[in-house]
Amino acid sequence: MKKHITRLRGIHLGAIATLCAAFVLTGCGRSGVQDEIIRVSRQSSSGTYEFFREHVLNKKDFKQGSRDMNGSKEVVELVASAPGAIGYSGMGYNEPGKVKMLPVSAKQGEPAVPPTVENTLSKKYPIARSLLLYTLGEPQGEVKKYIDWCLSDPGQKIVEASGYVPLPANQRLSGSAATPAPGAKTTIQVKGSDTMVNVAQAWAEAYKKIAPHVEIEVSGGGSGQGIAALIKGSIDICNASRNMKPEEIEQAKKNTGKTPKEFVVGYDALAIYVHKDNPIQSITIDQLASIFAEGGSLTKWSQLK
Amino acid sequence: MNSTDTSKPAAYSFAVREARRPGWAVWGERGLQVLIYLCGISAIVFVLSIFVFVFKEAAPVLFGGKFSLTEFLFSTEWYPTSESNKRYGVLAMIVGTFSVTALAMVIAVPFGLGAAIYISEFCGTKVKETLKIIIELLAAIPSVVWGFIGLTVLSKLIVQFTGAPVGVNILNGGLILALMSVPIIVSIGEDALKAVPDSYREAGIALGTTRWQLVRRVLLPAAKNGLLAAVLLGVGRGVGETMAVLMCTGHAVHIPHSILDSVRTLTANIAAELGEAPVGSDHYRVLFLTGVLLFTITFAVNLTADLIVRGIRRK
Amino acid sequence: MNTRSETLFVETPLVRRKLRQEKVAKWIFFGMAVAMIVPLLLILGYLIERAAPSLSLSFLIDVPVNGMKEGGIWSALVGTIYLVFISLAVSAPIGILAAVYLNEYARDTWFNRIINLAVINLAGVPSIVHALFGLGAFVYAAKFGFSVIAASLTLAIMTLPVIIASTREALASVPQSFREACWNVGATRWQAIKAIVLPNSISGILTGIILQVSRAAGETAPIMFTGAVYFKAVSKGDVFAYGLNDQCMALSMHLYTISTQVPGVKESIPFATAVVLLGLVLLVNAAAITLRVYLRSRKKW
């Protein structure tokens, strides 16, 4: 009897071991040409994610199984390390020499437009978006001075230096808010878009030099996090790379009694990144939708030829 | 305070003192005892409040009606921010947590137990001290540093040696978690082996066994409860780990089909989406429900391990 | 006649095989013990080598500049120090007193067994659940907002159970005869504790607290949601950089953001941050271990 039990145990263990080995070995040895498209996306708190879903996927849901990165930089880094990858991120995160940004055409047959400053401003690039700041109601005091500074020349120079498209001269404020008068120590809490977080940080760093009594605390986390915190009333300025939805504006009004006010502080092109060795030259919106959306049929690079 | 008792003979008056403590000292000590008691129950207050709080936030969605617990636990579709069709299924994340932890245990348990056996049975005192100190320092490394190592160093190595499409996957997370869990397994395993009475060893040596035979035939069976507790605590650590897996596992919501595939764990899911879920929304509450799930799993694992450990300490 | 003694302990082939097996087993286990350590040492060496261009005293004192792509880590370092100090200032007294209660005053009733269970489970709670609790309780319910105080309190709850456990062990290691001697000369329970038990267990207590320094410095998830920020402008070398209601930067959070969110950062800076954090943690732990060894060698029983 004991012999039978031990033999059964052996069989079970053997079966488990074979399954495990199969699981382990299925992945190994798959070298060389990577035909499978590896989708690199963002987490759902990101404004970039929402913007992509609304404008490229036409509000359909993402296909599951994409690697959802926390930050814009991580998307580009993952694409740079995986030859079969494709991802989307702000054009300010480009790493020339490791990845390339694909020109995008709105429809099959139309010319493909590369993501450059001119194409973004002229709206020729199909997935261009505005970079936004939201405050609860009209900004007052130090917050107003800070936002005015961001909208004027010194702030916009920083936007340009970070790789984004600054406001054209006719949309900027004049340099009246150049040097705010010193006052009592105030803290401004800024939270939100990960795409904009390095711009926000550069602003905070530069502003501290001209207004040392104002402490600016910058966090990222995604446009969704910033908007959620604004609705809750716990921050002063929200960075967003997408517009607030009507229901979010309603909720903010209900919670805090104030209507969120929107400021456009720059423009950005949502670039499509592929590995530098990837032979593909351009892509259309429909192809992107077919790759990333739920129910889309494009799963291999060979299908794109 | 000197006594006012004059009935004793003068010769003894210096020796006899009615010792009475000042009033403030007595009341101070009573007050201190109350404070100490309050601190004592503070631990239970905090654990209960964590559980109550997390459960309270999750409760409305659990008992609300249009939410199904079976769909939550067994569906792989996780679309909390969908405009058209919100779905909350965490099965893919449960599989993710399970696969990373299982791989970590498969690597860490043999090595950890082997190290524990070596430290407790085979080596001399100097080597023992050194190894123990190294293992303690290994345990102190913060989880974000482990995540950083996995993200920058290990992912490149994995891509190089296995040709995987991406370097952040189950293998990466499993290796990092294994390195993180080994110190726990080693230290508790060593405790378990030390708890086996010396008389067992002496009996074995008296019969002429070698040390290896002693370990295999006598000590391991005797210490198996403690070793099991060590493994369980390692599992508890693995399930609850957040930052390292957030950075190393690739964060993809799907059932993995090989060890080189990316997954998302329950902890990473909460960490990634907590900030953006509007307070009080369904998404927010489902994340807290995931927290309840995690809390329950680690509670069960730790409780079992503790009961086992207490059992061997009583021997 | 000593033929018998010559035949008593002869090495038979069986004995020789057993000795060989033992040698093999010994080397296998030694290999296992070392196999976990050697890769780690290699990784550490690699980290230090990649971090070398940035490591210097000015790296510690300078603040991050130029969009955090260059410069040092002062603001994060001082933030971590604030968080660690405040959280330990809260959890150490509560933890020590709780351990005193559990070890000295509590009788073995069901209530006290539940407290024991609670301590063990508090130790095993995942750090993200601590973050959930900190967010809901300290940031929103207690209205501290996102601040240093909320983050420190969250860290305090996280470090509390291990302080309780290690203090209990330290107190339990004081022989009962010491306490009995005190009681015999008429001391109250508290007088005995204050005069004899606590001073004799101070090494274990201090070790436990110092070990939690490294844990509080290394955790990211609890502070990410309660008070740590991506960036805050702080003056170089300023020790009083943060108030209790401000948010702060922290080393662990800084390492996370620099490696995942800041583009174009000079390559050695994330490695250098990791090395500084690691060095801080290992230094503190090594100090705790030496303190423990030193004080234990001075024990007179």
Tab-separated table of N, CA and C in Angstrom, chain B residues 51-69 88 279-289 292:
chain	number	residue	atom	x	y	z
B	51	PHE	N	-7.321	47.515	9.809
B	51	PHE	CA	-8.272	46.620	9.165
B	51	PHE	C	-9.638	47.258	9.039
B	52	VAL	N	-10.103	47.881	10.128
B	52	VAL	CA	-11.431	48.499	10.096
B	52	VAL	C	-11.491	49.576	9.038
B	53	PHE	N	-10.451	50.409	9.001
B	53	PHE	CA	-10.449	51.515	8.074
B	53	PHE	C	-10.472	51.036	6.634
B	54	VAL	N	-9.577	50.095	6.321
B	54	VAL	CA	-9.503	49.599	4.947
B	54	VAL	C	-10.816	48.915	4.574
B	55	PHE	N	-11.370	48.149	5.531
B	55	PHE	CA	-12.610	47.452	5.231
B	55	PHE	C	-13.766	48.410	5.073
B	56	LYS	N	-13.748	49.476	5.888
B	56	LYS	CA	-14.837	50.448	5.816
B	56	LYS	C	-14.871	51.115	4.450
B	57	GLU	N	-13.682	51.427	3.906
B	57	GLU	CA	-13.661	52.065	2.600
B	57	GLU	C	-14.078	51.099	1.511
B	58	ALA	N	-13.836	49.814	1.727
B	58	ALA	CA	-14.164	48.843	0.688
B	58	ALA	C	-15.594	48.368	0.777
B	59	ALA	N	-16.185	48.481	1.978
B	59	ALA	CA	-17.492	47.871	2.219
B	59	ALA	C	-18.599	48.295	1.262
B	60	PRO	N	-18.761	49.593	0.982
B	60	PRO	CA	-19.897	49.968	0.131
B	60	PRO	C	-19.914	49.223	-1.202
B	61	VAL	N	-18.733	48.990	-1.764
B	61	VAL	CA	-18.757	48.332	-3.065
B	61	VAL	C	-18.964	46.837	-2.901
B	62	LEU	N	-18.581	46.313	-1.726
B	62	LEU	CA	-18.725	44.886	-1.512
B	62	LEU	C	-20.177	44.518	-1.293
B	63	PHE	N	-20.872	45.372	-0.528
B	63	PHE	CA	-22.261	45.046	-0.217
B	63	PHE	C	-23.233	45.887	-1.009
B	64	GLY	N	-22.721	46.595	-2.004
B	64	GLY	CA	-23.562	47.553	-2.707
B	64	GLY	C	-24.638	46.918	-3.552
B	65	GLY	N	-24.317	45.782	-4.183
B	65	GLY	CA	-25.369	45.186	-4.980
B	65	GLY	C	-24.951	44.915	-6.405
B	66	LYS	N	-24.537	45.960	-7.116
B	66	LYS	CA	-24.241	45.687	-8.521
B	66	LYS	C	-22.804	45.215	-8.706
B	67	PHE	N	-22.180	44.813	-7.624
B	67	PHE	CA	-20.802	44.344	-7.714
B	67	PHE	C	-20.769	42.865	-7.351
B	68	SER	N	-20.059	42.099	-8.124
B	68	SER	CA	-20.070	40.673	-7.828
B	68	SER	C	-18.694	40.243	-7.379
B	69	LEU	N	-18.630	39.586	-6.236
B	69	LEU	CA	-17.332	39.177	-5.701
B	69	LEU	C	-16.679	38.124	-6.571
B	88	TYR	N	-13.998	45.117	-13.151
B	88	TYR	CA	-13.026	45.023	-12.068
B	88	TYR	C	-12.675	43.576	-11.797
B	279	VAL	N	-11.638	60.031	-4.611
B	279	VAL	CA	-12.007	59.502	-3.302
B	279	VAL	C	-13.483	59.200	-3.261
B	280	GLY	N	-13.840	57.964	-2.896
B	280	GLY	CA	-15.248	57.611	-2.789
B	280	GLY	C	-15.824	56.972	-4.035
B	281	SER	N	-15.032	56.923	-5.118
B	281	SER	CA	-15.596	56.315	-6.327
B	281	SER	C	-15.484	54.797	-6.236
B	282	ASP	N	-16.105	54.115	-7.192
B	282	ASP	CA	-16.049	52.647	-7.229
B	282	ASP	C	-14.611	52.170	-7.363
B	283	HIS	N	-13.852	52.848	-8.206
B	283	HIS	CA	-12.460	52.463	-8.444
B	283	HIS	C	-11.684	52.504	-7.129
B	284	TYR	N	-11.853	53.607	-6.399
B	284	TYR	CA	-11.197	53.796	-5.103
B	284	TYR	C	-11.548	52.648	-4.176
B	285	ARG	N	-12.851	52.315	-4.112
B	285	ARG	CA	-13.273	51.285	-3.177
B	285	ARG	C	-12.765	49.915	-3.604
B	286	VAL	N	-12.701	49.679	-4.903
B	286	VAL	CA	-12.191	48.376	-5.348
B	286	VAL	C	-10.716	48.241	-4.999
B	287	LEU	N	-9.976	49.362	-5.067
B	287	LEU	CA	-8.564	49.298	-4.663
B	287	LEU	C	-8.443	48.972	-3.178
B	288	PHE	N	-9.329	49.555	-2.363
B	288	PHE	CA	-9.297	49.221	-0.950
B	288	PHE	C	-9.686	47.761	-0.745
B	289	LEU	N	-10.597	47.271	-1.587
B	289	LEU	CA	-10.962	45.858	-1.497
B	289	LEU	C	-9.753	44.977	-1.787
B	292	VAL	N	-7.884	44.833	1.270
B	292	VAL	CA	-8.447	43.864	2.215
B	292	VAL	C	-7.980	42.468	1.856
